[in-house]
């Protein structure tokens, strides 16, 4: 639970926000591990948060280069992400700029850290591909089976990471004694400017 007495300053809130996002990326049991990710075409989906870079204030997700959201982000990179921890009664909303990266050391590192079983989804049909029957999109030989490294070679070109560089933060604590809310915006120098606001 969150005690409002612990949050007397905006810096207290910003540190709490950062800690929660770090845990969300590292701990699969964190309620914030799988947030709602919204693109500029007003579409939303649940995605696994893979990393939160607390120095650069950037979120990292994995995606398929063929997914419709990639085209949406390339056309208009404005994004929002919604996190909620029911037990702690804390909601975090963030806005930022999305970047889809298909090549480079960070992308290769993310690919290399994945398991073959997880990476097999990039062997299948692209997200949104039509089918005449219920389907996972996977080739039949990989339904319930882990591919080899060699079999995964063609999957790599479909793998990308989605980075969301944060520009606005909104932290809300829901309390029966009275909700508490703070907002932060990033200035031209990359510094966060905070303010208390009415819930």
CSV table of C-alpha atoms in Angstrom, one decimal:
chain,number,residue,atom,x,y,z
A,1,UNK,CA,0.0,0.0,0.0
A,2,UNK,CA,1.0,3.6,-0.5
A,3,UNK,CA,0.9,6.1,2.4
A,4,UNK,CA,0.3,9.7,1.4
A,5,UNK,CA,2.6,10.8,4.3
A,6,UNK,CA,5.5,9.3,2.3
A,7,UNK,CA,4.9,11.7,-0.6
A,8,UNK,CA,5.3,15.2,0.8
A,9,UNK,CA,7.4,16.4,-2.2
A,10,UNK,CA,7.2,16.1,-5.9
A,11,UNK,CA,10.6,14.5,-5.9
A,12,UNK,CA,9.2,11.7,-3.6
A,13,UNK,CA,6.5,11.0,-6.2
A,14,UNK,CA,8.9,11.0,-9.1
A,15,UNK,CA,11.2,8.6,-7.4
A,16,UNK,CA,8.2,6.3,-6.6
A,17,UNK,CA,7.1,6.5,-10.2
A,18,UNK,CA,10.6,5.5,-11.4
A,19,UNK,CA,10.9,2.6,-8.9
A,20,UNK,CA,7.5,1.2,-10.0
A,21,UNK,CA,8.5,1.3,-13.6
A,22,UNK,CA,11.8,-0.4,-12.9
A,23,UNK,CA,10.0,-3.1,-11.0
A,24,UNK,CA,7.3,-3.4,-13.7
A,25,UNK,CA,10.0,-4.3,-16.2
A,26,UNK,CA,12.0,-6.7,-14.0
A,27,UNK,CA,9.2,-8.5,-12.1
A,28,UNK,CA,6.7,-10.6,-14.0
A,29,UNK,CA,4.5,-10.6,-11.0
A,30,UNK,CA,4.3,-6.8,-10.9
A,31,UNK,CA,0.7,-5.6,-11.7
A,32,UNK,CA,2.4,-3.0,-14.0
A,33,UNK,CA,4.3,-5.5,-16.0
A,34,UNK,CA,1.7,-5.6,-18.8
A,35,UNK,CA,0.4,-2.1,-19.4
A,36,UNK,CA,-2.0,-0.8,-22.0
A,37,UNK,CA,-0.1,0.8,-24.9
A,38,UNK,CA,-1.9,3.3,-27.1
A,39,UNK,CA,-0.8,4.6,-30.5
A,40,UNK,CA,-1.8,7.8,-32.3
A,41,UNK,CA,-4.5,6.0,-34.3
A,42,UNK,CA,-6.4,5.6,-31.0
A,43,UNK,CA,-5.7,1.9,-30.9
A,44,UNK,CA,-4.8,0.1,-27.7
A,45,UNK,CA,-3.2,-3.2,-26.8
A,46,UNK,CA,-1.6,-4.9,-23.8
A,47,UNK,CA,2.1,-5.4,-24.1
A,48,UNK,CA,4.9,-6.7,-21.9
A,49,UNK,CA,7.2,-4.0,-20.5
A,50,UNK,CA,10.7,-5.4,-21.2
A,51,UNK,CA,12.8,-2.5,-19.8
A,52,UNK,CA,12.5,0.9,-18.2
A,53,UNK,CA,15.7,3.0,-18.6
A,54,UNK,CA,15.5,5.3,-15.6
A,55,UNK,CA,18.4,7.5,-16.8
A,56,UNK,CA,16.8,8.3,-20.2
A,57,UNK,CA,13.2,7.8,-19.1
A,58,UNK,CA,12.4,5.4,-21.9
A,59,UNK,CA,10.3,2.2,-22.1
A,60,UNK,CA,11.1,-0.8,-24.2
A,61,UNK,CA,8.7,-3.3,-25.7
A,62,UNK,CA,9.1,-6.0,-28.3
A,63,UNK,CA,7.1,-6.0,-31.5
A,64,UNK,CA,6.7,-7.6,-34.9
A,65,UNK,CA,7.8,-5.4,-37.8
A,66,UNK,CA,4.7,-6.4,-39.7
A,67,UNK,CA,2.2,-5.3,-36.9
A,68,UNK,CA,-0.2,-2.5,-37.9
A,69,UNK,CA,1.0,-0.5,-34.9
A,70,UNK,CA,4.5,-0.1,-36.5
A,71,UNK,CA,3.0,1.7,-39.5
A,72,UNK,CA,0.9,3.9,-37.1
A,73,UNK,CA,4.0,4.8,-35.1
A,74,UNK,CA,6.0,5.6,-38.2
A,75,UNK,CA,3.2,7.8,-39.4
A,76,UNK,CA,2.7,9.6,-36.1
A,77,UNK,CA,5.0,8.7,-33.2
A,78,UNK,CA,2.8,10.1,-30.4
A,79,UNK,CA,2.1,7.4,-27.8
A,80,UNK,CA,0.6,6.9,-24.4
A,81,UNK,CA,1.0,4.0,-21.9
A,82,UNK,CA,-1.3,3.2,-18.9
A,83,UNK,CA,-0.1,1.3,-15.9
A,84,UNK,CA,-2.3,0.4,-12.9
A,85,UNK,CA,-1.5,-1.4,-9.6
A,86,UNK,CA,-4.8,-2.3,-8.0
A,87,UNK,CA,-3.3,-3.4,-4.7
A,88,UNK,CA,-1.3,-0.2,-4.3
A,89,UNK,CA,-4.1,1.9,-5.8
A,90,UNK,CA,-1.6,3.7,-8.0
A,91,UNK,CA,-2.2,4.6,-11.6
A,92,UNK,CA,0.6,5.9,-13.9
A,93,UNK,CA,-0.1,7.4,-17.3
A,94,UNK,CA,2.7,8.5,-19.5
A,95,UNK,CA,3.0,10.1,-22.9
A,96,UNK,CA,5.9,10.1,-25.2
A,97,UNK,CA,7.4,9.5,-28.7
A,98,UNK,CA,7.6,6.0,-30.1
A,99,UNK,CA,10.5,4.6,-32.2
A,100,UNK,CA,10.5,1.2,-33.8
A,101,UNK,CA,14.1,-0.2,-34.2
A,102,UNK,CA,14.7,-3.3,-36.3
A,103,UNK,CA,18.5,-3.2,-36.4
A,104,UNK,CA,21.4,-2.3,-34.1
A,105,UNK,CA,23.1,-3.6,-31.0
A,106,UNK,CA,20.1,-3.0,-28.7
A,107,UNK,CA,17.8,-4.9,-31.0
A,108,UNK,CA,20.2,-7.8,-31.4
A,109,UNK,CA,20.8,-8.0,-27.6
A,110,UNK,CA,17.0,-8.2,-27.0
A,111,UNK,CA,16.7,-10.9,-29.7
A,112,UNK,CA,19.6,-12.9,-28.3
A,113,UNK,CA,18.1,-12.9,-24.7
A,114,UNK,CA,14.8,-14.4,-25.9
A,115,UNK,CA,14.1,-18.1,-25.7
A,116,UNK,CA,13.5,-20.0,-28.9
A,117,UNK,CA,10.0,-20.8,-27.7
A,118,UNK,CA,9.2,-17.1,-27.3
A,119,UNK,CA,10.9,-16.1,-30.5
A,120,UNK,CA,8.9,-18.7,-32.6
A,121,UNK,CA,6.0,-16.2,-32.8
A,122,UNK,CA,8.0,-14.2,-35.3
A,123,UNK,CA,8.0,-17.2,-37.6
A,124,UNK,CA,4.3,-17.1,-38.1
A,125,UNK,CA,1.9,-14.9,-40.1
A,126,UNK,CA,2.1,-11.2,-39.4
A,127,UNK,CA,-0.2,-9.8,-36.8
A,128,UNK,CA,-3.7,-9.2,-38.3
A,129,UNK,CA,-3.3,-11.7,-41.1
A,130,UNK,CA,-6.6,-13.1,-42.2
A,131,UNK,CA,-7.5,-16.7,-41.7
A,132,UNK,CA,-10.5,-18.9,-42.5
A,133,UNK,CA,-10.3,-20.6,-39.1
A,134,UNK,CA,-9.0,-19.9,-35.5
A,135,UNK,CA,-5.2,-19.8,-35.7
A,136,UNK,CA,-2.1,-19.0,-33.8
A,137,UNK,CA,-0.5,-17.9,-37.1
A,138,UNK,CA,2.4,-20.3,-36.5
A,139,UNK,CA,3.5,-22.8,-39.0
A,140,UNK,CA,2.0,-26.3,-38.0
A,141,UNK,CA,5.4,-27.8,-37.2
A,142,UNK,CA,5.9,-25.2,-34.4
A,143,UNK,CA,2.5,-25.5,-32.7
A,144,UNK,CA,3.6,-26.4,-29.2
A,145,UNK,CA,7.2,-27.1,-30.3
A,146,UNK,CA,10.4,-25.1,-29.8
A,147,UNK,CA,12.3,-24.4,-33.1
A,148,UNK,CA,16.0,-24.7,-33.4
A,149,UNK,CA,18.4,-21.8,-33.8
A,150,UNK,CA,18.6,-22.6,-37.5
A,151,UNK,CA,14.8,-22.6,-37.9
A,152,UNK,CA,14.6,-19.2,-36.3
A,153,UNK,CA,16.9,-17.5,-38.8
A,154,UNK,CA,14.0,-16.1,-40.9
A,155,UNK,CA,12.1,-14.9,-37.8
A,156,UNK,CA,14.8,-12.4,-36.9
A,157,UNK,CA,13.8,-10.0,-39.7
A,158,UNK,CA,10.3,-9.7,-38.2
A,159,UNK,CA,11.6,-8.8,-34.7
A,160,UNK,CA,11.9,-5.2,-33.6
A,161,UNK,CA,11.9,-3.2,-30.4
A,162,UNK,CA,9.6,-0.3,-29.6
A,163,UNK,CA,11.1,2.5,-27.6
A,164,UNK,CA,8.9,5.1,-26.0
A,165,UNK,CA,10.8,8.2,-24.9
A,166,UNK,CA,8.7,9.7,-22.1
A,167,UNK,CA,7.8,13.4,-22.1
A,168,UNK,CA,4.8,13.6,-19.7
A,169,UNK,CA,4.1,11.7,-16.5
A,170,UNK,CA,0.8,11.5,-14.5
A,171,UNK,CA,0.8,9.8,-11.1
A,172,UNK,CA,-2.4,9.2,-9.2
A,173,UNK,CA,-2.9,7.6,-5.8
A,174,UNK,CA,-6.5,6.6,-5.0
A,175,UNK,CA,-7.2,6.9,-1.3
A,176,UNK,CA,-10.5,6.9,0.6
A,177,UNK,CA,-9.1,9.9,2.6
A,178,UNK,CA,-8.7,11.8,-0.7
A,179,UNK,CA,-6.9,11.0,-3.9
A,180,UNK,CA,-3.5,12.6,-4.6
A,181,UNK,CA,-2.2,13.4,-8.1
A,182,UNK,CA,1.0,14.8,-9.6
A,183,UNK,CA,2.1,15.6,-13.1
A,184,UNK,CA,5.6,16.0,-14.7
A,185,UNK,CA,6.7,17.4,-18.0
A,186,UNK,CA,10.1,17.3,-19.5
A,187,UNK,CA,11.7,20.6,-20.5
A,188,UNK,CA,14.1,21.3,-23.4
A,189,UNK,CA,17.1,20.3,-21.2
A,190,UNK,CA,15.6,16.9,-20.3
A,191,UNK,CA,14.7,18.0,-16.8
A,192,UNK,CA,11.4,17.1,-15.2
A,193,UNK,CA,9.2,19.9,-14.0
A,194,UNK,CA,6.5,18.8,-11.6
A,195,UNK,CA,3.2,20.1,-10.2
A,196,UNK,CA,0.5,19.0,-7.9
A,197,UNK,CA,-3.0,18.9,-9.5
A,198,UNK,CA,-6.5,18.1,-8.4
A,199,UNK,CA,-7.5,14.5,-9.1
